[in-house]
Amino acid sequence: MSQTIRIASWNINSVRARIDIVERYLKEEAPDVLCLQETKVIDGLFPEGLFRQLGYRHMMINGQPMHHGVAIVSKVPLIHRKVEDWQANGEARHISAELNLESAKGIRLDNVYIPAGGDIPDREANPKFGQKLDFLTRMKDWSQSVKTPTILTGDFNVAPLENDVWSHRQLVNVVSHTRIECEHLAAIRDAGNWVDIARHFVDPSQKLYTWWSYRAQDWETSDRGRRLDHMWVTPDLTAKAKAHIVHKHVRGWGKPSDHAPIVTEFAF
């Protein structure tokens, strides 16, 4: 008998500031696992109590004051916590755990928050952009070493395909969609033979976004989005993925994140 597990990923842009919509989302959509990025809170102040009340009793947290931060909250038992420092400066941008289920023994879940990279796509003029490229290179090296069934998800801060942005022509020199970033992300994908689950279900000819800027006066009407949030799997898990969705409507809730949650349903 297979067991259905729904895994969500969401850049929440401060878990404490948006705790009301986190609670609403978990009550309405009830994924089995939620990977959060940009939690912006130290581990000791992470709002564990709310998650436990909602049935998410298993947590892996990697936080820091004010910036970055990642967490996995789960109804499914988690074991074997790991943290990678792909930024090479101690920033809290990765957390990993193994799903401790009889039907999913040995499957790892990696949650990552890749740096945005600043505004100028030039390593010399903008050190943040160079740090982003170096982060991606370290992820590529890690991908080559992945030997177990793995789900890699989070805010990648790269929209790799033409239809992952509202206008390829206008954004091709904008950070998150530059050729060099897309090439670096493709190198990670190729190094681990990763399968992009969203594009497994949604043809690359179709527009697909997960992020809409706060700067847009009417984000929904203008629909100038980018697909920055991703769910990848090692090839041995591709057939286990049964559906994938972007919960775009959540972007329209009160005091929202500029990212929408993504969810993949697996049958293990």
GROMACS .gro file of C-alpha atoms in nm:
model
  268
    1MET     CA    1   0.000   0.000   0.000
    2SER     CA    2   0.134   0.342  -0.093
    3GLN     CA    3   0.114   0.639   0.140
    4THR     CA    4   0.035   0.988   0.008
    5ILE     CA    5   0.258   1.265   0.141
    6ARG     CA    6   0.212   1.630   0.041
    7ILE     CA    7   0.526   1.842   0.072
    8ALA     CA    8   0.499   2.220   0.057
    9SER     CA    9   0.765   2.489   0.023
   10TRP     CA   10   0.714   2.858   0.097
   11ASN     CA   11   0.939   3.160   0.133
   12ILE     CA   12   0.741   3.320   0.413
   13ASN     CA   13   0.945   3.643   0.450
   14SER     CA   14   0.934   3.630   0.834
   15VAL     CA   15   0.744   3.346   0.997
   16ARG     CA   16   0.652   3.553   1.302
   17ALA     CA   17   0.531   3.855   1.103
   18ARG     CA   18   0.312   3.628   0.889
   19ILE     CA   19   0.211   3.371   1.145
   20ASP     CA   20  -0.160   3.439   1.079
   21ILE     CA   21  -0.141   3.337   0.715
   22VAL     CA   22   0.084   3.043   0.800
   23GLU     CA   23  -0.184   2.919   1.040
   24ARG     CA   24  -0.458   2.978   0.783
   25TYR     CA   25  -0.262   2.795   0.515
   26LEU     CA   26  -0.195   2.491   0.731
   27LYS     CA   27  -0.560   2.474   0.836
   28GLU     CA   28  -0.694   2.509   0.481
   29GLU     CA   29  -0.438   2.308   0.282
   30ALA     CA   30  -0.289   2.081   0.551
   31PRO     CA   31   0.030   1.962   0.377
   32ASP     CA   32   0.208   1.684   0.561
   33VAL     CA   33   0.540   1.872   0.549
   34LEU     CA   34   0.610   2.244   0.513
   35CYS     CA   35   0.954   2.376   0.421
   36LEU     CA   36   0.994   2.743   0.507
   37GLN     CA   37   1.257   2.988   0.386
   38GLU     CA   38   1.346   3.335   0.510
   39THR     CA   39   1.206   3.265   0.855
   40LYS     CA   40   1.408   3.556   0.999
   41VAL     CA   41   1.418   3.423   1.355
   42ILE     CA   42   1.664   3.252   1.587
   43ASP     CA   43   1.589   2.892   1.679
   44GLY     CA   44   1.486   2.977   2.034
   45LEU     CA   45   1.214   3.217   1.919
   46PHE     CA   46   1.073   3.002   1.638
   47PRO     CA   47   0.694   2.970   1.700
   48GLU     CA   48   0.697   2.597   1.765
   49GLY     CA   49   0.383   2.609   1.978
   50LEU     CA   50   0.148   2.699   1.694
   51PHE     CA   51   0.286   2.426   1.471
   52ARG     CA   52   0.253   2.166   1.744
   53GLN     CA   53  -0.110   2.269   1.805
   54LEU     CA   54  -0.180   2.210   1.435
   55GLY     CA   55  -0.025   1.864   1.440
   56TYR     CA   56   0.323   1.952   1.312
   57ARG     CA   57   0.513   1.799   1.602
   58HIS     CA   58   0.838   1.732   1.417
   59MET     CA   59   1.067   2.025   1.335
   60MET     CA   60   1.413   2.089   1.203
   61ILE     CA   61   1.517   2.454   1.236
   62ASN     CA   62   1.820   2.654   1.123
   63GLY     CA   63   1.772   3.020   1.206
   64GLN     CA   64   1.955   3.341   1.276
   65PRO     CA   65   1.857   3.694   1.386
   66MET     CA   66   1.665   3.913   1.139
   67HIS     CA   67   1.780   3.753   0.813
   68HIS     CA   68   1.759   3.429   0.615
   69GLY     CA   69   1.663   3.116   0.813
   70VAL     CA   70   1.506   2.786   0.706
   71ALA     CA   71   1.286   2.530   0.876
   72ILE     CA   72   1.103   2.203   0.813
   73VAL     CA   73   0.781   2.149   1.009
   74SER     CA   74   0.619   1.812   0.967
   75LYS     CA   75   0.348   1.569   1.069
   76VAL     CA   76   0.591   1.301   0.952
   77PRO     CA   77   0.879   1.205   1.184
   78LEU     CA   78   1.215   1.354   1.083
   79ILE     CA   79   1.561   1.218   1.163
   80HIS     CA   80   1.926   1.278   1.078
   81ARG     CA   81   1.941   1.658   1.066
   82LYS     CA   82   2.210   1.806   0.841
   83VAL     CA   83   2.313   2.161   0.756
   84GLU     CA   84   2.523   2.269   0.458
   85ASP     CA   85   2.704   2.604   0.447
   86TRP     CA   86   2.700   2.674   0.074
   87GLN     CA   87   2.736   3.046   0.145
   88ALA     CA   88   3.063   2.966   0.330
   89ASN     CA   89   2.995   3.228   0.596
   90GLY     CA   90   2.759   3.060   0.841
   91GLU     CA   91   2.435   3.208   0.709
   92ALA     CA   92   2.128   2.994   0.779
   93ARG     CA   93   2.030   2.892   0.428
   94HIS     CA   94   1.996   2.512   0.438
   95ILE     CA   95   1.839   2.239   0.647
   96SER     CA   96   1.799   1.871   0.565
   97ALA     CA   97   1.630   1.572   0.724
   98GLU     CA   98   1.532   1.217   0.646
   99LEU     CA   99   1.164   1.122   0.638
  100ASN     CA  100   1.121   0.855   0.904
  101LEU     CA  101   0.833   0.662   0.747
  102GLU     CA  102   0.816   0.292   0.669
  103SER     CA  103   0.702   0.377   0.315
  104ALA     CA  104   0.969   0.643   0.269
  105LYS     CA  105   1.274   0.501   0.444
  106GLY     CA  106   1.597   0.666   0.338
  107ILE     CA  107   1.434   0.958   0.150
  108ARG     CA  108   1.602   1.288   0.230
  109LEU     CA  109   1.443   1.631   0.214
  110ASP     CA  110   1.671   1.929   0.153
  111ASN     CA  111   1.535   2.280   0.206
  112VAL     CA  112   1.744   2.565   0.066
  113TYR     CA  113   1.729   2.943   0.044
  114ILE     CA  114   1.965   3.056  -0.232
  115PRO     CA  115   2.084   3.420  -0.210
  116ALA     CA  116   1.896   3.675  -0.417
  117GLY     CA  117   2.221   3.821  -0.547
  118GLY     CA  118   2.161   4.195  -0.532
  119ASP     CA  119   2.056   4.415  -0.823
  120ILE     CA  120   2.359   4.425  -1.053
  121PRO     CA  121   2.446   4.104  -1.243
  122ASP     CA  122   2.821   4.159  -1.223
  123ARG     CA  123   3.059   3.991  -0.979
  124GLU     CA  124   3.304   4.283  -0.971
  125ALA     CA  125   3.048   4.560  -0.929
  126ASN     CA  126   2.827   4.361  -0.693
  127PRO     CA  127   2.991   4.115  -0.451
  128LYS     CA  128   2.648   3.970  -0.361
  129PHE     CA  129   2.612   3.844  -0.716
  130GLY     CA  130   2.949   3.671  -0.694
  131GLN     CA  131   2.846   3.511  -0.365
  132LYS     CA  132   2.531   3.378  -0.532
  133LEU     CA  133   2.727   3.221  -0.815
  134ASP     CA  134   2.972   3.066  -0.568
  135PHE     CA  135   2.679   2.929  -0.366
  136LEU     CA  136   2.539   2.767  -0.681
  137THR     CA  137   2.880   2.619  -0.763
  138ARG     CA  138   2.902   2.461  -0.417
  139MET     CA  139   2.552   2.320  -0.464
  140LYS     CA  140   2.666   2.166  -0.792
  141ASP     CA  141   2.957   1.995  -0.616
  142TRP     CA  142   2.718   1.866  -0.349
  143SER     CA  143   2.476   1.741  -0.616
  144GLN     CA  144   2.747   1.518  -0.758
  145SER     CA  145   2.772   1.345  -0.420
  146VAL     CA  146   2.399   1.274  -0.369
  147LYS     CA  147   2.356   0.896  -0.358
  148THR     CA  148   2.020   0.854  -0.184
  149PRO     CA  149   1.662   0.933  -0.299
  150THR     CA  150   1.632   1.307  -0.235
  151ILE     CA  151   1.381   1.589  -0.264
  152LEU     CA  152   1.543   1.931  -0.307
  153THR     CA  153   1.313   2.227  -0.257
  154GLY     CA  154   1.309   2.592  -0.160
  155ASP     CA  155   1.357   2.943  -0.291
  156PHE     CA  156   1.625   2.904  -0.558
  157ASN     CA  157   1.605   3.273  -0.656
  158VAL     CA  158   1.656   3.172  -1.020
  159ALA     CA  159   1.386   3.155  -1.288
  160PRO     CA  160   1.563   2.929  -1.539
  161LEU     CA  161   1.327   2.901  -1.838
  162GLU     CA  162   1.184   3.162  -2.072
  163ASN     CA  163   0.831   3.095  -1.952
  164ASP     CA  164   0.940   3.113  -1.588
  165VAL     CA  165   0.927   3.493  -1.619
  166TRP     CA  166   0.665   3.733  -1.749
  167SER     CA  167   0.900   3.866  -2.018
  168HIS     CA  168   1.219   3.685  -2.113
  169ARG     CA  169   1.324   3.973  -2.339
  170GLN     CA  170   1.287   4.235  -2.066
  171LEU     CA  171   1.436   4.028  -1.785
  172VAL     CA  172   1.724   3.850  -1.958
  173ASN     CA  173   1.971   4.093  -1.798
  174VAL     CA  174   1.790   4.114  -1.464
  175VAL     CA  175   1.922   3.920  -1.162
  176SER     CA  176   1.735   3.588  -1.124
  177HIS     CA  177   1.705   3.534  -1.501
  178THR     CA  178   2.050   3.613  -1.639
  179ARG     CA  179   2.218   3.358  -1.860
  180ILE     CA  180   2.498   3.290  -1.614
  181GLU     CA  181   2.256   3.219  -1.327
  182CYS     CA  182   2.049   2.991  -1.547
  183GLU     CA  183   2.364   2.811  -1.659
  184HIS     CA  184   2.473   2.761  -1.298
  185LEU     CA  185   2.132   2.621  -1.203
  186ALA     CA  186   2.138   2.391  -1.505
  187ALA     CA  187   2.481   2.267  -1.393
  188ILE     CA  188   2.334   2.173  -1.054
  189ARG     CA  189   2.047   1.994  -1.224
  190ASP     CA  190   2.279   1.802  -1.454
  191ALA     CA  191   2.525   1.714  -1.177
  192GLY     CA  192   2.254   1.532  -0.983
  193ASN     CA  193   2.028   1.434  -1.274
  194TRP     CA  194   1.756   1.625  -1.089
  195VAL     CA  195   1.400   1.632  -1.223
  196ASP     CA  196   1.220   1.967  -1.206
  197ILE     CA  197   0.881   1.847  -1.078
  198ALA     CA  198   0.688   2.162  -1.170
  199ARG     CA  199   0.796   2.131  -1.533
  200HIS     CA  200   0.734   1.756  -1.518
  201PHE     CA  201   0.365   1.841  -1.478
  202VAL     CA  202   0.346   2.182  -1.650
  203ASP     CA  203   0.485   2.198  -2.003
  204PRO     CA  204   0.772   2.448  -2.045
  205SER     CA  205   0.566   2.623  -2.314
  206GLN     CA  206   0.325   2.738  -2.039
  207LYS     CA  207   0.386   3.037  -1.812
  208LEU     CA  208   0.438   2.943  -1.449
  209TYR     CA  209   0.525   3.176  -1.160
  210THR     CA  210   0.567   3.154  -0.781
  211TRP     CA  211   0.672   3.513  -0.699
  212TRP     CA  212   0.514   3.853  -0.764
  213SER     CA  213   0.685   4.176  -0.657
  214TYR     CA  214   0.549   4.390  -0.375
  215ARG     CA  215   0.617   4.687  -0.603
  216ALA     CA  216   0.335   4.598  -0.840
  217GLN     CA  217   0.023   4.810  -0.772
  218ASP     CA  218  -0.201   4.524  -0.885
  219TRP     CA  219   0.014   4.212  -0.886
  220GLU     CA  220  -0.267   3.979  -0.996
  221THR     CA  221  -0.384   4.184  -1.293
  222SER     CA  222  -0.036   4.267  -1.420
  223ASP     CA  223   0.082   3.910  -1.346
  224ARG     CA  224   0.447   4.003  -1.383
  225GLY     CA  225   0.575   3.700  -1.200
  226ARG     CA  226   0.879   3.477  -1.187
  227ARG     CA  227   0.919   3.109  -1.093
  228LEU     CA  228   1.179   3.133  -0.819
  229ASP     CA  229   1.057   2.847  -0.598
  230HIS     CA  230   1.126   2.491  -0.702
  231MET     CA  231   1.079   2.125  -0.612
  232TRP     CA  232   1.335   1.887  -0.762
  233VAL     CA  233   1.377   1.514  -0.710
  234THR     CA  234   1.636   1.253  -0.791
  235PRO     CA  235   1.525   1.036  -1.087
  236ASP     CA  236   1.425   0.744  -0.865
  237LEU     CA  237   1.149   0.958  -0.711
  238THR     CA  238   0.999   1.096  -1.033
  239ALA     CA  239   0.733   0.829  -1.060
  240LYS     CA  240   0.641   0.885  -0.694
  241ALA     CA  241   0.533   1.244  -0.770
  242LYS     CA  242   0.164   1.247  -0.856
  243ALA     CA  243   0.075   1.619  -0.871
  244HIS     CA  244   0.223   1.966  -0.831
  245ILE     CA  245   0.053   2.299  -0.769
  246VAL     CA  246   0.133   2.664  -0.702
  247HIS     CA  247  -0.111   2.808  -0.448
  248LYS     CA  248  -0.124   3.148  -0.618
  249HIS     CA  249  -0.432   3.261  -0.426
  250VAL     CA  250  -0.227   3.276  -0.105
  251ARG     CA  251  -0.028   3.567  -0.252
  252GLY     CA  252  -0.352   3.767  -0.228
  253TRP     CA  253  -0.410   3.710   0.144
  254GLY     CA  254  -0.365   3.989   0.397
  255LYS     CA  255  -0.007   4.085   0.481
  256PRO     CA  256   0.129   3.830   0.232
  257SER     CA  257   0.469   3.704   0.141
  258ASP     CA  258   0.567   3.795  -0.214
  259HIS     CA  259   0.606   3.420  -0.276
  260ALA     CA  260   0.324   3.168  -0.311
  261PRO     CA  261   0.352   2.819  -0.160
  262ILE     CA  262   0.425   2.527  -0.391
  263VAL     CA  263   0.312   2.172  -0.315
  264THR     CA  264   0.402   1.833  -0.459
  265GLU     CA  265   0.200   1.521  -0.379
  266PHE     CA  266   0.399   1.200  -0.353
  267ALA     CA  267   0.283   0.839  -0.326
  268PHE     CA  268   0.549   0.644  -0.136
   0.00000   0.00000   0.00000
